[in-house]
Every structure is written in C-alpha cells, then in structure tokens.
PDB file of C-alpha atoms in Angstrom:
ATOM      1  CA  MET A   1     130.306  12.912  94.237  1.00 53.00           C
ATOM      2  CA  ASP A   2     131.246  16.124  96.106  1.00 62.00           C
ATOM      3  CA  ARG A   3     132.355  16.131  99.738  1.00 65.00           C
ATOM      4  CA  THR A   4     128.956  17.189 101.088  1.00 78.00           C
ATOM      5  CA  SER A   5     127.126  14.460  99.187  1.00 84.00           C
ATOM      6  CA  SER A   6     129.759  11.901 100.145  1.00 88.00           C
ATOM      7  CA  PHE A   7     129.466  12.811 103.831  1.00 92.00           C
ATOM      8  CA  ARG A   8     125.668  12.631 103.704  1.00 93.00           C
ATOM      9  CA  ALA A   9     125.772   9.256 101.975  1.00 94.00           C
ATOM     10  CA  ALA A  10     128.144   7.911 104.640  1.00 94.00           C
ATOM     11  CA  TYR A  11     125.964   9.373 107.411  1.00 96.00           C
ATOM     12  CA  ASP A  12     122.815   7.771 105.991  1.00 96.00           C
ATOM     13  CA  ALA A  13     124.627   4.455 105.552  1.00 96.00           C
ATOM     14  CA  VAL A  14     125.567   4.312 109.244  1.00 97.00           C
ATOM     15  CA  LEU A  15     122.150   5.466 110.424  1.00 97.00           C
ATOM     16  CA  GLY A  16     120.495   2.925 108.130  1.00 96.00           C
ATOM     17  CA  ARG A  17     122.121   0.130 110.110  1.00 95.00           C
ATOM     18  CA  TRP A  18     120.408   1.102 113.354  1.00 97.00           C
ATOM     19  CA  PRO A  19     117.840  -1.527 114.373  1.00 95.00           C
ATOM     20  CA  GLY A  20     114.149  -0.734 114.118  1.00 91.00           C
ATOM     21  CA  SER A  21     112.568   2.493 113.012  1.00 95.00           C
ATOM     22  CA  VAL A  22     114.517   5.757 113.363  1.00 97.00           C
ATOM     23  CA  GLU A  23     112.787   9.135 113.194  1.00 97.00           C
ATOM     24  CA  ALA A  24     114.893  12.126 112.144  1.00 97.00           C
ATOM     25  CA  VAL A  25     113.722  15.411 113.666  1.00 97.00           C
ATOM     26  CA  ASP A  26     115.059  18.945 113.183  1.00 97.00           C
ATOM     27  CA  LEU A  27     114.610  21.045 116.323  1.00 97.00           C
ATOM     28  CA  THR A  28     114.726  24.814 116.068  1.00 96.00           C
ATOM     29  CA  THR A  29     116.934  26.482 118.686  1.00 96.00           C
ATOM     30  CA  PRO A  30     118.270  30.028 119.087  1.00 96.00           C
ATOM     31  CA  TYR A  31     121.612  28.743 117.762  1.00 96.00           C
ATOM     32  CA  GLY A  32     120.367  26.986 114.669  1.00 96.00           C
ATOM     33  CA  VAL A  33     118.619  23.787 113.679  1.00 97.00           C
ATOM     34  CA  THR A  34     119.585  20.661 115.627  1.00 98.00           C
ATOM     35  CA  ARG A  35     119.212  17.229 114.075  1.00 98.00           C
ATOM     36  CA  VAL A  36     118.001  14.572 116.509  1.00 98.00           C
ATOM     37  CA  ASN A  37     117.631  10.897 115.596  1.00 98.00           C
ATOM     38  CA  ARG A  38     114.932   9.221 117.657  1.00 97.00           C
ATOM     39  CA  CYS A  39     114.036   5.609 118.294  1.00 97.00           C
ATOM     40  CA  GLY A  40     112.441   3.430 120.947  1.00 97.00           C
ATOM     41  CA  PRO A  41     108.963   3.516 122.513  1.00 95.00           C
ATOM     42  CA  ALA A  42     107.399   6.963 122.162  1.00 92.00           C
ATOM     43  CA  ASP A  43     106.059   6.900 125.731  1.00 90.00           C
ATOM     44  CA  ALA A  44     109.310   5.701 127.349  1.00 93.00           C
ATOM     45  CA  PRO A  45     111.489   7.990 129.492  1.00 94.00           C
ATOM     46  CA  PRO A  46     113.738  10.174 127.315  1.00 96.00           C
ATOM     47  CA  LEU A  47     117.435   9.376 126.965  1.00 97.00           C
ATOM     48  CA  VAL A  48     119.352  12.247 125.335  1.00 98.00           C
ATOM     49  CA  LEU A  49     122.741  11.262 123.889  1.00 98.00           C
ATOM     50  CA  LEU A  50     125.561  13.707 123.076  1.00 98.00           C
ATOM     51  CA  PRO A  51     128.440  12.341 120.977  1.00 98.00           C
ATOM     52  CA  GLY A  52     132.126  13.061 121.244  1.00 97.00           C
ATOM     53  CA  GLY A  53     133.567  15.781 119.027  1.00 93.00           C
ATOM     54  CA  GLY A  54     133.341  14.848 115.365  1.00 92.00           C
ATOM     55  CA  SER A  55     131.590  11.536 116.030  1.00 95.00           C
ATOM     56  CA  THR A  56     128.007  12.547 115.052  1.00 97.00           C
ATOM     57  CA  SER A  57     124.881  11.097 116.629  1.00 98.00           C
ATOM     58  CA  THR A  58     125.342   7.939 114.558  1.00 98.00           C
ATOM     59  CA  VAL A  59     128.063   6.711 116.943  1.00 97.00           C
ATOM     60  CA  TRP A  60     125.273   5.623 119.316  1.00 98.00           C
ATOM     61  CA  GLY A  61     123.974   2.954 116.943  1.00 97.00           C
ATOM     62  CA  ALA A  62     125.867   0.187 118.741  1.00 97.00           C
ATOM     63  CA  CYS A  63     124.278   1.164 122.061  1.00 98.00           C
ATOM     64  CA  VAL A  64     120.848   1.193 120.435  1.00 98.00           C
ATOM     65  CA  ALA A  65     121.503  -2.262 119.022  1.00 97.00           C
ATOM     66  CA  ALA A  66     122.620  -3.420 122.474  1.00 98.00           C
ATOM     67  CA  GLY A  67     119.275  -2.405 123.982  1.00 97.00           C
ATOM     68  CA  ALA A  68     119.453   1.266 124.961  1.00 98.00           C
ATOM     69  CA  ALA A  69     116.098   1.865 123.248  1.00 97.00           C
ATOM     70  CA  ARG A  70     114.251  -0.978 124.985  1.00 95.00           C
ATOM     71  CA  ALA A  71     113.323   1.051 128.065  1.00 94.00           C
ATOM     72  CA  HIS A  72     114.025   4.573 126.738  1.00 96.00           C
ATOM     73  CA  ARG A  73     113.009   6.873 123.962  1.00 96.00           C
ATOM     74  CA  VAL A  74     116.463   7.579 122.550  1.00 97.00           C
ATOM     75  CA  HIS A  75     117.220  11.073 121.248  1.00 98.00           C
ATOM     76  CA  ALA A  76     120.695  11.074 119.654  1.00 98.00           C
ATOM     77  CA  VAL A  77     121.883  14.623 118.935  1.00 98.00           C
ATOM     78  CA  ASP A  78     124.191  16.073 116.281  1.00 98.00           C
ATOM     79  CA  LEU A  79     126.162  18.862 117.966  1.00 97.00           C
ATOM     80  CA  VAL A  80     125.661  22.267 116.352  1.00 95.00           C
ATOM     81  CA  GLY A  81     128.788  23.327 114.452  1.00 91.00           C
ATOM     82  CA  ASP A  82     130.208  19.797 114.488  1.00 93.00           C
ATOM     83  CA  PRO A  83     130.097  17.267 111.629  1.00 93.00           C
ATOM     84  CA  GLY A  84     126.535  16.065 111.239  1.00 95.00           C
ATOM     85  CA  LEU A  85     123.214  17.368 110.012  1.00 96.00           C
ATOM     86  CA  SER A  86     122.685  20.196 112.513  1.00 96.00           C
ATOM     87  CA  VAL A  87     122.885  23.650 110.928  1.00 94.00           C
ATOM     88  CA  PRO A  88     124.301  26.579 112.950  1.00 94.00           C
ATOM     89  CA  ALA A  89     122.476  29.896 112.857  1.00 94.00           C
ATOM     90  CA  PRO A  90     124.404  32.313 110.604  1.00 90.00           C
ATOM     91  CA  ASP A  91     124.053  35.193 113.047  1.00 90.00           C
ATOM     92  CA  ARG A  92     124.317  33.507 116.455  1.00 92.00           C
ATOM     93  CA  ALA A  93     127.211  31.166 117.058  1.00 91.00           C
ATOM     94  CA  ILE A  94     127.727  29.095 120.189  1.00 94.00           C
ATOM     95  CA  ARG A  95     130.794  30.677 121.802  1.00 94.00           C
ATOM     96  CA  THR A  96     130.556  30.017 125.554  1.00 96.00           C
ATOM     97  CA  THR A  97     129.433  27.335 127.977  1.00 96.00           C
ATOM     98  CA  ALA A  98     126.425  29.528 128.742  1.00 96.00           C
ATOM     99  CA  ASP A  99     125.525  29.354 125.058  1.00 97.00           C
ATOM    100  CA  LEU A 100     125.853  25.564 125.161  1.00 97.00           C
ATOM    101  CA  VAL A 101     123.506  25.441 128.141  1.00 97.00           C
ATOM    102  CA  GLY A 102     120.991  27.674 126.343  1.00 97.00           C
ATOM    103  CA  TRP A 103     121.205  25.483 123.252  1.00 97.00           C
ATOM    104  CA  LEU A 104     120.671  22.321 125.268  1.00 97.00           C
ATOM    105  CA  ASP A 105     117.753  23.943 127.102  1.00 96.00           C
ATOM    106  CA  ALA A 106     116.063  24.362 123.717  1.00 96.00           C
ATOM    107  CA  VAL A 107     116.926  20.800 122.674  1.00 97.00           C
ATOM    108  CA  LEU A 108     115.432  19.369 125.867  1.00 96.00           C
ATOM    109  CA  ASP A 109     112.342  21.539 125.424  1.00 94.00           C
ATOM    110  CA  GLY A 110     111.918  19.950 121.993  1.00 94.00           C
ATOM    111  CA  VAL A 111     112.527  16.453 123.350  1.00 91.00           C
ATOM    112  CA  LEU A 112     109.992  16.973 126.150  1.00 88.00           C
ATOM    113  CA  ASP A 113     107.329  18.518 123.921  1.00 82.00           C
ATOM    114  CA  GLY A 114     104.084  16.913 125.000  1.00 63.00           C
ATOM    115  CA  LEU A 115     105.673  14.954 127.865  1.00 64.00           C
ATOM    116  CA  GLY A 116     105.463  17.696 130.467  1.00 61.00           C
ATOM    117  CA  PRO A 117     108.297  19.763 131.984  1.00 59.00           C
ATOM    118  CA  HIS A 118     109.084  17.232 134.727  1.00 61.00           C
ATOM    119  CA  ALA A 119     109.577  14.117 132.639  1.00 66.00           C
ATOM    120  CA  PRO A 120     112.594  12.150 133.973  1.00 80.00           C
ATOM    121  CA  VAL A 121     115.339  12.976 131.468  1.00 94.00           C
ATOM    122  CA  THR A 122     118.588  11.005 131.326  1.00 97.00           C
ATOM    123  CA  LEU A 123     121.361  13.058 129.741  1.00 98.00           C
ATOM    124  CA  ALA A 124     124.389  11.091 128.575  1.00 98.00           C
ATOM    125  CA  GLY A 125     127.530  12.142 126.758  1.00 98.00           C
ATOM    126  CA  HIS A 126     130.811  10.691 125.586  1.00 98.00           C
ATOM    127  CA  SER A 127     134.130  12.578 125.622  1.00 98.00           C
ATOM    128  CA  TYR A 128     133.436  16.202 124.589  1.00 98.00           C
ATOM    129  CA  GLY A 129     129.719  15.439 124.741  1.00 98.00           C
ATOM    130  CA  ALA A 130     130.225  14.397 128.373  1.00 98.00           C
ATOM    131  CA  TRP A 131     131.971  17.719 129.045  1.00 98.00           C
ATOM    132  CA  ILE A 132     128.907  19.518 127.672  1.00 98.00           C
ATOM    133  CA  ALA A 133     126.551  17.281 129.685  1.00 98.00           C
ATOM    134  CA  ALA A 134     128.523  17.904 132.890  1.00 98.00           C
ATOM    135  CA  HIS A 135     128.379  21.673 132.407  1.00 98.00           C
ATOM    136  CA  TYR A 136     124.651  21.424 131.782  1.00 98.00           C
ATOM    137  CA  ALA A 137     124.057  19.320 134.887  1.00 97.00           C
ATOM    138  CA  ALA A 138     126.077  21.775 136.983  1.00 96.00           C
ATOM    139  CA  ARG A 139     123.812  24.621 135.889  1.00 96.00           C
ATOM    140  CA  ARG A 140     120.493  22.798 135.454  1.00 95.00           C
ATOM    141  CA  PRO A 141     120.522  19.917 137.974  1.00 94.00           C
ATOM    142  CA  ALA A 142     116.765  20.018 138.507  1.00 91.00           C
ATOM    143  CA  ARG A 143     116.060  19.302 134.814  1.00 92.00           C
ATOM    144  CA  LEU A 144     117.747  15.895 134.903  1.00 95.00           C
ATOM    145  CA  GLY A 145     116.840  12.597 136.489  1.00 95.00           C
ATOM    146  CA  ARG A 146     120.178  11.020 135.614  1.00 96.00           C
ATOM    147  CA  LEU A 147     123.525  12.125 134.254  1.00 98.00           C
ATOM    148  CA  VAL A 148     125.734   9.585 132.460  1.00 98.00           C
ATOM    149  CA  LEU A 149     129.337  10.509 131.610  1.00 98.00           C
ATOM    150  CA  LEU A 150     131.274   8.132 129.367  1.00 98.00           C
ATOM    151  CA  ASP A 151     135.024   8.748 129.570  1.00 98.00           C
ATOM    152  CA  PRO A 152     134.500  12.492 130.037  1.00 98.00           C
ATOM    153  CA  THR A 153     137.389  14.684 128.954  1.00 98.00           C
ATOM    154  CA  GLN A 154     138.414  17.853 130.799  1.00 97.00           C
ATOM    155  CA  VAL A 155     135.943  17.112 133.604  1.00 98.00           C
ATOM    156  CA  PHE A 156     137.956  15.204 136.216  1.00 98.00           C
ATOM    157  CA  ALA A 157     141.389  15.188 134.551  1.00 96.00           C
ATOM    158  CA  GLY A 158     143.268  17.184 131.958  1.00 96.00           C
ATOM    159  CA  LEU A 159     144.400  15.912 128.588  1.00 97.00           C
ATOM    160  CA  ARG A 160     147.775  14.230 128.329  1.00 97.00           C
ATOM    161  CA  PRO A 161     150.241  16.387 126.354  1.00 97.00           C
ATOM    162  CA  GLY A 162     151.196  13.443 124.156  1.00 97.00           C
ATOM    163  CA  TYR A 163     147.567  12.936 123.163  1.00 97.00           C
ATOM    164  CA  VAL A 164     147.162  16.605 122.267  1.00 96.00           C
ATOM    165  CA  LEU A 165     150.338  16.604 120.174  1.00 97.00           C
ATOM    166  CA  ARG A 166     149.243  13.473 118.328  1.00 96.00           C
ATOM    167  CA  ALA A 167     145.779  14.936 117.643  1.00 95.00           C
ATOM    168  CA  LEU A 168     146.964  18.406 116.618  1.00 94.00           C
ATOM    169  CA  PRO A 169     147.709  17.734 112.900  1.00 93.00           C
ATOM    170  CA  MET A 170     144.283  16.138 112.487  1.00 92.00           C
ATOM    171  CA  LEU A 171     142.593  19.068 114.205  1.00 89.00           C
ATOM    172  CA  VAL A 172     144.516  21.781 112.340  1.00 88.00           C
ATOM    173  CA  ARG A 173     144.193  20.263 108.877  1.00 91.00           C
ATOM    174  CA  PRO A 174     142.016  17.167 108.885  1.00 92.00           C
ATOM    175  CA  THR A 175     142.378  14.689 106.055  1.00 94.00           C
ATOM    176  CA  PRO A 176     140.953  11.175 105.760  1.00 94.00           C
ATOM    177  CA  GLU A 177     144.436   9.758 106.198  1.00 96.00           C
ATOM    178  CA  ARG A 178     145.152  11.772 109.347  1.00 96.00           C
ATOM    179  CA  ILE A 179     141.794  10.864 110.869  1.00 96.00           C
ATOM    180  CA  ARG A 180     142.290   7.175 110.119  1.00 96.00           C
ATOM    181  CA  SER A 181     145.857   7.219 111.467  1.00 96.00           C
ATOM    182  CA  PHE A 182     144.893   9.004 114.682  1.00 97.00           C
ATOM    183  CA  LEU A 183     141.984   6.674 115.409  1.00 96.00           C
ATOM    184  CA  ALA A 184     144.142   3.617 114.745  1.00 96.00           C
ATOM    185  CA  TRP A 185     146.737   4.952 117.201  1.00 97.00           C
ATOM    186  CA  GLU A 186     144.303   5.991 119.928  1.00 97.00           C
ATOM    187  CA  THR A 187     142.198   2.822 119.741  1.00 96.00           C
ATOM    188  CA  ARG A 188     145.335   0.650 119.559  1.00 95.00           C
ATOM    189  CA  GLY A 189     144.100  -0.897 116.340  1.00 94.00           C
ATOM    190  CA  ALA A 190     140.642  -1.826 117.655  1.00 92.00           C
ATOM    191  CA  ALA A 191     138.231  -3.200 115.052  1.00 90.00           C
ATOM    192  CA  LEU A 192     135.942  -0.205 114.542  1.00 92.00           C
ATOM    193  CA  ASP A 193     132.796  -0.299 112.450  1.00 92.00           C
ATOM    194  CA  ALA A 194     133.913   0.176 108.842  1.00 94.00           C
ATOM    195  CA  ALA A 195     130.902   2.294 107.838  1.00 95.00           C
ATOM    196  CA  TRP A 196     131.401   4.619 110.814  1.00 95.00           C
ATOM    197  CA  LEU A 197     135.097   4.916 109.963  1.00 95.00           C
ATOM    198  CA  ARG A 198     134.196   6.008 106.429  1.00 94.00           C
ATOM    199  CA  LEU A 199     131.914   8.635 107.935  1.00 95.00           C
ATOM    200  CA  GLN A 200     134.747   9.855 110.170  1.00 95.00           C
ATOM    201  CA  GLU A 201     137.061  10.120 107.170  1.00 94.00           C
ATOM    202  CA  GLY A 202     134.323  11.931 105.252  1.00 92.00           C
ATOM    203  CA  SER A 203     134.137  14.573 107.979  1.00 92.00           C
ATOM    204  CA  ALA A 204     137.574  15.870 106.910  1.00 89.00           C
ATOM    205  CA  GLY A 205     135.993  18.349 104.526  1.00 79.00           C
ATOM    206  CA  PHE A 206     133.096  19.279 106.793  1.00 80.00           C
ATOM    207  CA  PRO A 207     132.810  23.042 107.416  1.00 72.00           C
ATOM    208  CA  ALA A 208     132.894  22.734 111.200  1.00 65.00           C
ATOM    209  CA  VAL A 209     133.209  25.708 113.538  1.00 72.00           C
ATOM    210  CA  ARG A 210     135.647  25.993 116.419  1.00 78.00           C
ATOM    211  CA  PRO A 211     134.263  24.051 119.389  1.00 85.00           C
ATOM    212  CA  VAL A 212     133.633  25.772 122.687  1.00 91.00           C
ATOM    213  CA  THR A 213     136.310  25.055 125.261  1.00 90.00           C
ATOM    214  CA  GLY A 214     136.778  26.313 128.765  1.00 89.00           C
ATOM    215  CA  PRO A 215     137.249  25.353 132.393  1.00 92.00           C
ATOM    216  CA  ARG A 216     136.157  22.151 134.008  1.00 95.00           C
ATOM    217  CA  PRO A 217     132.538  22.205 135.188  1.00 96.00           C
ATOM    218  CA  ASN A 218     131.911  23.007 138.832  1.00 94.00           C
ATOM    219  CA  LEU A 219     130.092  19.905 140.033  1.00 94.00           C
ATOM    220  CA  ALA A 220     130.072  20.823 143.726  1.00 90.00           C
ATOM    221  CA  GLY A 221     126.308  21.307 143.657  1.00 88.00           C
ATOM    222  CA  LEU A 222     125.773  17.731 142.493  1.00 89.00           C
ATOM    223  CA  ALA A 223     127.686  16.421 145.503  1.00 78.00           C
ATOM    224  CA  GLN A 224     125.223  17.879 147.997  1.00 70.00           C
ATOM    225  CA  PRO A 225     123.173  15.351 150.022  1.00 66.00           C
ATOM    226  CA  SER A 226     119.912  17.223 149.371  1.00 61.00           C
ATOM    227  CA  GLY A 227     118.866  14.752 146.675  1.00 60.00           C
ATOM    228  CA  ALA A 228     117.797  17.584 144.370  1.00 68.00           C
ATOM    229  CA  GLY A 229     120.263  16.712 141.622  1.00 80.00           C
ATOM    230  CA  PRO A 230     120.431  13.793 139.219  1.00 94.00           C
ATOM    231  CA  GLN A 231     121.834  10.340 139.864  1.00 95.00           C
ATOM    232  CA  VAL A 232     125.306  10.325 138.302  1.00 97.00           C
ATOM    233  CA  ASP A 233     126.926   7.364 136.532  1.00 98.00           C
ATOM    234  CA  ILE A 234     130.477   7.634 135.183  1.00 98.00           C
ATOM    235  CA  LEU A 235     132.372   5.064 133.141  1.00 98.00           C
ATOM    236  CA  PHE A 236     135.999   5.504 132.119  1.00 98.00           C
ATOM    237  CA  ALA A 237     137.822   3.747 129.287  1.00 98.00           C
ATOM    238  CA  GLY A 238     140.662   1.728 130.777  1.00 98.00           C
ATOM    239  CA  LEU A 239     142.909   2.094 127.713  1.00 98.00           C
ATOM    240  CA  ALA A 240     142.245   5.793 127.106  1.00 98.00           C
ATOM    241  CA  ARG A 241     145.259   7.680 125.781  1.00 98.00           C
ATOM    242  CA  CYS A 242     143.673  11.096 126.404  1.00 98.00           C
ATOM    243  CA  HIS A 243     144.027  10.876 130.190  1.00 98.00           C
ATOM    244  CA  ASP A 244     144.945   8.516 133.021  1.00 97.00           C
ATOM    245  CA  SER A 245     141.620   6.725 133.522  1.00 97.00           C
ATOM    246  CA  GLY A 246     142.508   5.401 136.973  1.00 97.00           C
ATOM    247  CA  ARG A 247     143.450   8.849 138.229  1.00 97.00           C
ATOM    248  CA  ALA A 248     140.362  10.378 136.617  1.00 98.00           C
ATOM    249  CA  ALA A 249     138.127   7.765 138.262  1.00 98.00           C
ATOM    250  CA  ARG A 250     139.633   8.526 141.681  1.00 98.00           C
ATOM    251  CA  ALA A 251     139.058  12.253 141.114  1.00 98.00           C
ATOM    252  CA  ALA A 252     135.448  11.564 140.118  1.00 98.00           C
ATOM    253  CA  ARG A 253     134.809   9.569 143.291  1.00 97.00           C
ATOM    254  CA  GLU A 254     136.283  12.349 145.401  1.00 96.00           C
ATOM    255  CA  ALA A 255     134.291  15.069 143.637  1.00 96.00           C
ATOM    256  CA  LEU A 256     131.005  13.125 143.587  1.00 96.00           C
ATOM    257  CA  PRO A 257     130.898  10.630 146.480  1.00 94.00           C
ATOM    258  CA  GLY A 258     127.348   9.603 145.580  1.00 93.00           C
ATOM    259  CA  ALA A 259     128.139   8.805 141.950  1.00 96.00           C
ATOM    260  CA  ARG A 260     128.553   5.310 140.577  1.00 96.00           C
ATOM    261  CA  VAL A 261     132.019   5.270 139.012  1.00 98.00           C
ATOM    262  CA  GLY A 262     133.601   2.444 137.050  1.00 98.00           C
ATOM    263  CA  VAL A 263     136.456   1.704 134.674  1.00 98.00           C
ATOM    264  CA  LEU A 264     136.009  -0.584 131.661  1.00 98.00           C
ATOM    265  CA  PRO A 265     139.314  -2.435 131.205  1.00 96.00           C
ATOM    266  CA  GLY A 266     140.681  -3.008 127.730  1.00 96.00           C
ATOM    267  CA  VAL A 267     138.582  -0.262 126.095  1.00 97.00           C
ATOM    268  CA  PRO A 268     140.137   2.779 124.324  1.00 98.00           C
ATOM    269  CA  HIS A 269     138.592   6.230 124.536  1.00 98.00           C
ATOM    270  CA  HIS A 270     137.410   6.719 120.957  1.00 97.00           C
ATOM    271  CA  ALA A 271     136.170   3.137 120.630  1.00 96.00           C
ATOM    272  CA  LEU A 272     134.067   3.235 123.795  1.00 97.00           C
ATOM    273  CA  PRO A 273     130.518   3.692 122.412  1.00 96.00           C
ATOM    274  CA  LEU A 274     131.252   1.345 119.495  1.00 96.00           C
ATOM    275  CA  THR A 275     133.045  -1.610 121.061  1.00 95.00           C
ATOM    276  CA  ALA A 276     131.755  -1.571 124.653  1.00 97.00           C
ATOM    277  CA  ALA A 277     128.087  -0.944 123.880  1.00 98.00           C
ATOM    278  CA  GLU A 278     126.744  -4.065 125.592  1.00 97.00           C
ATOM    279  CA  GLU A 279     128.648  -3.302 128.792  1.00 97.00           C
ATOM    280  CA  ILE A 280     127.573   0.344 128.702  1.00 98.00           C
ATOM    281  CA  VAL A 281     123.918  -0.586 128.296  1.00 98.00           C
ATOM    282  CA  ARG A 282     124.152  -3.236 131.031  1.00 97.00           C
ATOM    283  CA  ARG A 283     125.678  -0.796 133.485  1.00 96.00           C
ATOM    284  CA  VAL A 284     123.983   2.535 132.818  1.00 95.00           C
ATOM    285  CA  PHE A 285     121.153   2.321 130.274  1.00 92.00           C
TER     286      PHE A 285
END
C-alpha cells in the first residue's frame, strides 16, 4: 500500500469510530476544496471545529463521543494544505491571515447554506486551529455567536524555545518515528488513541504546504462592552509544554475580561481534544 492509500485508510479508520452517522462534505472555496465531516441534528446550531496543525478533523471524534453533537450540528474541518482530505487550489495558495479569513468565510457560507446568514455559529479551535479562529473572530466578530479556544498557541503567549527545538526535526523532516517520539514527549506518555496515532504517523509522507504564521491576533475589539462580539470561552492545558499555561491564562483574562477562562490540570497540549473530551464538552460545548 502506498503512502497516500495508507493515510486514507488510517483516516477512514479513525472517522469510522465516531458514534452515529457522519456525513462527509466537500465545500468549494476560492482556495481549494475543504473536507468537512458533519454529524448531529441537522437543525441544531452549527459548531465549527478547527483542529491543531497536522491533527486532521478526526481528532474531534472524542468530543463527539462525549456529547458535542447532542445540541449542535458539528462541522469538523480539515485545514487546507494540512494533512487531511482538503485539496488546495493549484493556483491560489493560502499565504496570509487575510487569506485564512477569506477561506473561513467560504467555509462558514457552506456550513450556513439554507440556515440563513444570522444563524448562531460557534467557532472552536485547538492549538493552531485556535490561532486561526482567534484571527477570524478579530476580523469577523459579528459572524460568530461564540468563540472557543482550546489551548491556543501564539494568541496569548509565545512558544517556549525548548518546545520549538524539540519539534523542529519533526517539522523539517517528518517521519513516523519522529512524530511518535515527539508526541510521547509532549504528552508525557499519555495513552493516546492508537488509531489516531497511526494516522499521525501516516501523515509523515503527506504533501503538506507551509502553514501560515504571523503575529498574534488583535482581540481588542472583542473586549469592548458593546456586546456585539461573540461570547469567548478559553481552556488551557495545564501540562502544556508549548507555553506556560498559567501565564497564558492570566494574559487571556487581562486581554478579554468578559471571557470565561480555565485551566485543565493534568492535561498535555497535544492530548487535549483526545483525553479531556468529557471535560471540554461539559465546560464549553
């Protein structure tokens, strides 16, 4: 089996373990085709989920199993250019945060098709996905009813140098062994879902493009007392190696006094959506 087939088989294996019926939809955007995996009541308020870098939409299966789809129509997104089943446009790459916002505009348009432009959307992201969600909320606050940030990176605190150095070999030349070793180190040996781990290892040969990076989002507009912006919920992973979660939580409270900010003790950054799903759903979904 070639790498592409192996990755697809691993992807389907993880998605196949989601509870209930899952509908796979390919949304056309100016930046390519975006794969969205949907589940939950069709008439429920939409919950759009952005994964961390390299994690694929399948990482949200534990949250779905914990009840995220009981009161929401879940739309779990594969990031364009990242491992997954989204396909970047050959002639229009996502290069800037403005491009990311334009891409997500098109994704939300597809999600809201038939629901009306003012349907109450909850946008949630983990890690890099939270960075994208925060930038979107800063520029499109009126489109969102709620914003959920799960251990956001590069939003309220920078990355620890030691984390970056440890991740660098995996990022420069990913191999299954390097991916497995890095995740074992960062999660402090947490028991991660074996099928999802195989999918992560299978992403080593995925032809990903360079992710968009840039400054921290300017969230000053969300701190205004006008009530025009979304309700913001932020959860940090207490055992995160990527940043100091306590310091990041304090910075989040200072930047967004109206946000609900919490720290989940004993949870590593990369394990957050997998091992703390019940607590995440209880608190924010």
